């Protein structure tokens, strides 16, 4: 398990990690379930494509996340921050990238889980008011349930 932070420009930490640990990631057939923007308990989604970085994530990991969410009885929503539909690609042009990008670009299986209510997020996301009190009760717990199901192979 690994966590990246600090929203550094260009996903530098994630790219450096993948470069430094590439052989180990390949040896163990690692999979990356990245979590970015966990805010809303009712708007959990999977980002399978990131338009700004032109990154297609792993269909295998996406399906495992979908299955893990079903097994956890947590409903997934369509992603507005990235994704492979036309609307998601259009809106995704103005978004940034997630740390899953560094893994997918290196052919390490990866995908991203987000949990954002865009109507609310536009008022504080990546601004000085983007503080922990904006995280809805239950959002971290729901994403954790999905991840535990994923890790336990219930996906």
mmCIF file of C-alpha atoms in Angstrom:
data_model
loop_
_atom_site.group_PDB
_atom_site.id
_atom_site.type_symbol
_atom_site.label_atom_id
_atom_site.label_comp_id
_atom_site.label_asym_id
_atom_site.label_seq_id
_atom_site.Cartn_x
_atom_site.Cartn_y
_atom_site.Cartn_z
ATOM 1 C CA UNK A 1 0.000 0.000 0.000
ATOM 2 C CA UNK A 2 1.203 3.493 -0.807
ATOM 3 C CA UNK A 3 -0.234 6.966 -0.606
ATOM 4 C CA UNK A 4 0.874 10.041 -2.493
ATOM 5 C CA UNK A 5 0.133 13.553 -1.332
ATOM 6 C CA UNK A 6 0.827 17.222 -1.764
ATOM 7 C CA UNK A 7 -0.723 17.636 -5.224
ATOM 8 C CA UNK A 8 2.696 18.260 -6.702
ATOM 9 C CA UNK A 9 2.825 19.590 -10.245
ATOM 10 C CA UNK A 10 3.243 16.948 -12.893
ATOM 11 C CA UNK A 11 2.612 13.963 -10.600
ATOM 12 C CA UNK A 12 6.357 13.954 -9.935
ATOM 13 C CA UNK A 13 6.226 11.816 -6.793
ATOM 14 C CA UNK A 14 4.195 9.084 -8.460
ATOM 15 C CA UNK A 15 6.413 9.059 -11.553
ATOM 16 C CA UNK A 16 9.543 8.886 -9.407
ATOM 17 C CA UNK A 17 8.105 6.068 -7.310
ATOM 18 C CA UNK A 18 7.214 4.019 -10.387
ATOM 19 C CA UNK A 19 10.638 4.639 -11.928
ATOM 20 C CA UNK A 20 12.466 3.691 -8.715
ATOM 21 C CA UNK A 21 10.357 0.575 -8.030
ATOM 22 C CA UNK A 22 9.475 -0.499 -11.566
ATOM 23 C CA UNK A 23 11.212 -3.899 -11.470
ATOM 24 C CA UNK A 24 9.551 -4.774 -8.160
ATOM 25 C CA UNK A 25 6.116 -3.633 -9.407
ATOM 26 C CA UNK A 26 6.493 -5.831 -12.493
ATOM 27 C CA UNK A 27 7.894 -8.785 -10.527
ATOM 28 C CA UNK A 28 4.865 -8.860 -8.220
ATOM 29 C CA UNK A 29 2.357 -7.971 -10.957
ATOM 30 C CA UNK A 30 1.315 -4.973 -8.850
ATOM 31 C CA UNK A 31 -2.011 -3.216 -9.268
ATOM 32 C CA UNK A 32 -2.669 0.389 -8.299
ATOM 33 C CA UNK A 33 -6.036 1.491 -6.951
ATOM 34 C CA UNK A 34 -5.473 5.206 -6.589
ATOM 35 C CA UNK A 35 -7.822 7.391 -4.560
ATOM 36 C CA UNK A 36 -8.100 11.078 -5.352
ATOM 37 C CA UNK A 37 -10.649 13.652 -4.263
ATOM 38 C CA UNK A 38 -12.552 11.613 -1.700
ATOM 39 C CA UNK A 39 -15.259 14.006 -0.553
ATOM 40 C CA UNK A 40 -18.790 12.694 -1.191
ATOM 41 C CA UNK A 41 -20.238 9.451 0.166
ATOM 42 C CA UNK A 42 -22.870 9.375 -2.586
ATOM 43 C CA UNK A 43 -20.708 10.198 -5.616
ATOM 44 C CA UNK A 44 -18.061 7.489 -5.723
ATOM 45 C CA UNK A 45 -16.795 6.842 -9.233
ATOM 46 C CA UNK A 46 -14.022 5.180 -11.172
ATOM 47 C CA UNK A 47 -11.827 7.138 -13.539
ATOM 48 C CA UNK A 48 -10.903 4.754 -16.350
ATOM 49 C CA UNK A 49 -9.505 7.395 -18.724
ATOM 50 C CA UNK A 50 -7.823 10.726 -18.018
ATOM 51 C CA UNK A 51 -8.140 13.138 -20.947
ATOM 52 C CA UNK A 52 -5.576 15.703 -19.786
ATOM 53 C CA UNK A 53 -2.841 13.098 -19.491
ATOM 54 C CA UNK A 54 -4.264 10.948 -22.302
ATOM 55 C CA UNK A 55 -4.121 7.947 -20.002
ATOM 56 C CA UNK A 56 -6.229 4.820 -20.416
ATOM 57 C CA UNK A 57 -6.329 2.838 -17.196
ATOM 58 C CA UNK A 58 -6.547 -0.928 -16.793
ATOM 59 C CA UNK A 59 -9.855 -2.560 -17.696
ATOM 60 C CA UNK A 60 -8.916 -5.360 -15.292
ATOM 61 C CA UNK A 61 -8.518 -2.999 -12.328
ATOM 62 C CA UNK A 62 -11.651 -1.055 -13.289
ATOM 63 C CA UNK A 63 -13.696 -4.266 -13.346
ATOM 64 C CA UNK A 64 -12.234 -5.409 -10.033
ATOM 65 C CA UNK A 65 -13.206 -2.072 -8.452
ATOM 66 C CA UNK A 66 -16.726 -2.377 -9.889
ATOM 67 C CA UNK A 67 -17.028 -5.901 -8.474
ATOM 68 C CA UNK A 68 -15.600 -4.842 -5.106
ATOM 69 C CA UNK A 69 -18.135 -2.002 -4.902
ATOM 70 C CA UNK A 70 -20.989 -4.394 -5.722
ATOM 71 C CA UNK A 71 -19.776 -6.852 -3.086
ATOM 72 C CA UNK A 72 -19.618 -3.967 -0.609
ATOM 73 C CA UNK A 73 -23.109 -2.838 -1.639
ATOM 74 C CA UNK A 74 -21.797 0.599 -2.568
ATOM 75 C CA UNK A 75 -23.246 2.293 -5.639
ATOM 76 C CA UNK A 76 -20.834 3.787 -8.156
ATOM 77 C CA UNK A 77 -21.657 6.895 -10.198
ATOM 78 C CA UNK A 78 -20.421 8.036 -13.594
ATOM 79 C CA UNK A 79 -17.242 10.062 -13.316
ATOM 80 C CA UNK A 80 -17.242 13.676 -14.436
ATOM 81 C CA UNK A 81 -13.517 14.146 -13.879
ATOM 82 C CA UNK A 82 -12.394 11.679 -16.459
ATOM 83 C CA UNK A 83 -13.735 8.643 -18.167
ATOM 84 C CA UNK A 84 -14.232 7.199 -21.589
ATOM 85 C CA UNK A 85 -17.665 8.590 -22.527
ATOM 86 C CA UNK A 86 -17.841 11.660 -24.799
ATOM 87 C CA UNK A 87 -19.120 13.913 -21.990
ATOM 88 C CA UNK A 88 -16.477 12.654 -19.580
ATOM 89 C CA UNK A 89 -13.757 13.225 -22.171
ATOM 90 C CA UNK A 90 -15.011 16.758 -22.855
ATOM 91 C CA UNK A 91 -15.232 17.750 -19.190
ATOM 92 C CA UNK A 92 -12.032 15.908 -18.402
ATOM 93 C CA UNK A 93 -10.099 18.255 -20.692
ATOM 94 C CA UNK A 94 -10.128 20.860 -17.917
ATOM 95 C CA UNK A 95 -9.138 18.537 -15.087
ATOM 96 C CA UNK A 96 -5.730 17.461 -13.904
ATOM 97 C CA UNK A 97 -4.315 14.004 -13.545
ATOM 98 C CA UNK A 98 -4.269 11.421 -10.796
ATOM 99 C CA UNK A 99 -1.289 9.469 -9.515
ATOM 100 C CA UNK A 100 -2.706 6.383 -11.249
ATOM 101 C CA UNK A 101 -1.411 7.965 -14.462
ATOM 102 C CA UNK A 102 2.223 7.253 -13.573
ATOM 103 C CA UNK A 103 1.438 3.562 -13.112
ATOM 104 C CA UNK A 104 -0.674 3.170 -16.241
ATOM 105 C CA UNK A 105 1.868 5.004 -18.402
ATOM 106 C CA UNK A 106 4.456 2.449 -17.216
ATOM 107 C CA UNK A 107 2.077 -0.432 -18.079
ATOM 108 C CA UNK A 108 1.407 -1.201 -14.399
ATOM 109 C CA UNK A 109 -2.303 -1.994 -14.020
ATOM 110 C CA UNK A 110 -4.058 0.976 -12.386
ATOM 111 C CA UNK A 111 -7.285 2.952 -12.079
ATOM 112 C CA UNK A 112 -8.578 5.761 -9.891
ATOM 113 C CA UNK A 113 -11.446 6.052 -7.429
ATOM 114 C CA UNK A 114 -12.855 9.534 -6.864
ATOM 115 C CA UNK A 115 -15.764 10.641 -4.720
ATOM 116 C CA UNK A 116 -16.709 14.166 -5.678
ATOM 117 C CA UNK A 117 -19.928 16.125 -5.810
ATOM 118 C CA UNK A 118 -18.926 18.596 -8.511
ATOM 119 C CA UNK A 119 -21.587 21.141 -7.618
ATOM 120 C CA UNK A 120 -20.074 21.405 -4.157
ATOM 121 C CA UNK A 121 -16.450 20.862 -5.156
ATOM 122 C CA UNK A 122 -16.352 23.801 -7.560
ATOM 123 C CA UNK A 123 -16.675 26.094 -4.556
ATOM 124 C CA UNK A 124 -13.578 24.864 -2.735
ATOM 125 C CA UNK A 125 -11.540 22.253 -4.657
ATOM 126 C CA UNK A 126 -7.854 23.233 -4.869
ATOM 127 C CA UNK A 127 -8.543 26.512 -3.112
ATOM 128 C CA UNK A 128 -7.605 27.763 0.368
ATOM 129 C CA UNK A 129 -11.028 26.592 1.576
ATOM 130 C CA UNK A 130 -10.265 22.983 0.511
ATOM 131 C CA UNK A 131 -10.046 21.688 4.077
ATOM 132 C CA UNK A 132 -10.777 18.381 5.826
ATOM 133 C CA UNK A 133 -14.151 19.584 7.086
ATOM 134 C CA UNK A 134 -15.403 19.275 3.493
ATOM 135 C CA UNK A 135 -15.066 15.476 3.610
ATOM 136 C CA UNK A 136 -18.542 14.041 4.146
ATOM 137 C CA UNK A 137 -18.966 11.508 6.913
ATOM 138 C CA UNK A 138 -19.082 8.082 5.306
ATOM 139 C CA UNK A 139 -17.099 8.918 2.166
ATOM 140 C CA UNK A 140 -13.757 7.603 3.406
ATOM 141 C CA UNK A 141 -15.479 4.628 5.000
ATOM 142 C CA UNK A 142 -17.259 3.686 1.762
ATOM 143 C CA UNK A 143 -14.083 3.905 -0.303
ATOM 144 C CA UNK A 144 -12.250 1.888 2.358
ATOM 145 C CA UNK A 145 -14.916 -0.838 2.140
ATOM 146 C CA UNK A 146 -14.370 -1.029 -1.620
ATOM 147 C CA UNK A 147 -10.597 -1.234 -1.170
ATOM 148 C CA UNK A 148 -10.835 -3.939 1.491
ATOM 149 C CA UNK A 149 -13.096 -5.985 -0.776
ATOM 150 C CA UNK A 150 -10.589 -5.457 -3.615
ATOM 151 C CA UNK A 151 -7.646 -6.562 -1.460
ATOM 152 C CA UNK A 152 -9.523 -9.574 -0.123
ATOM 153 C CA UNK A 153 -10.073 -10.731 -3.685
ATOM 154 C CA UNK A 154 -13.819 -10.297 -3.539
ATOM 155 C CA UNK A 155 -13.670 -8.517 -6.864
#
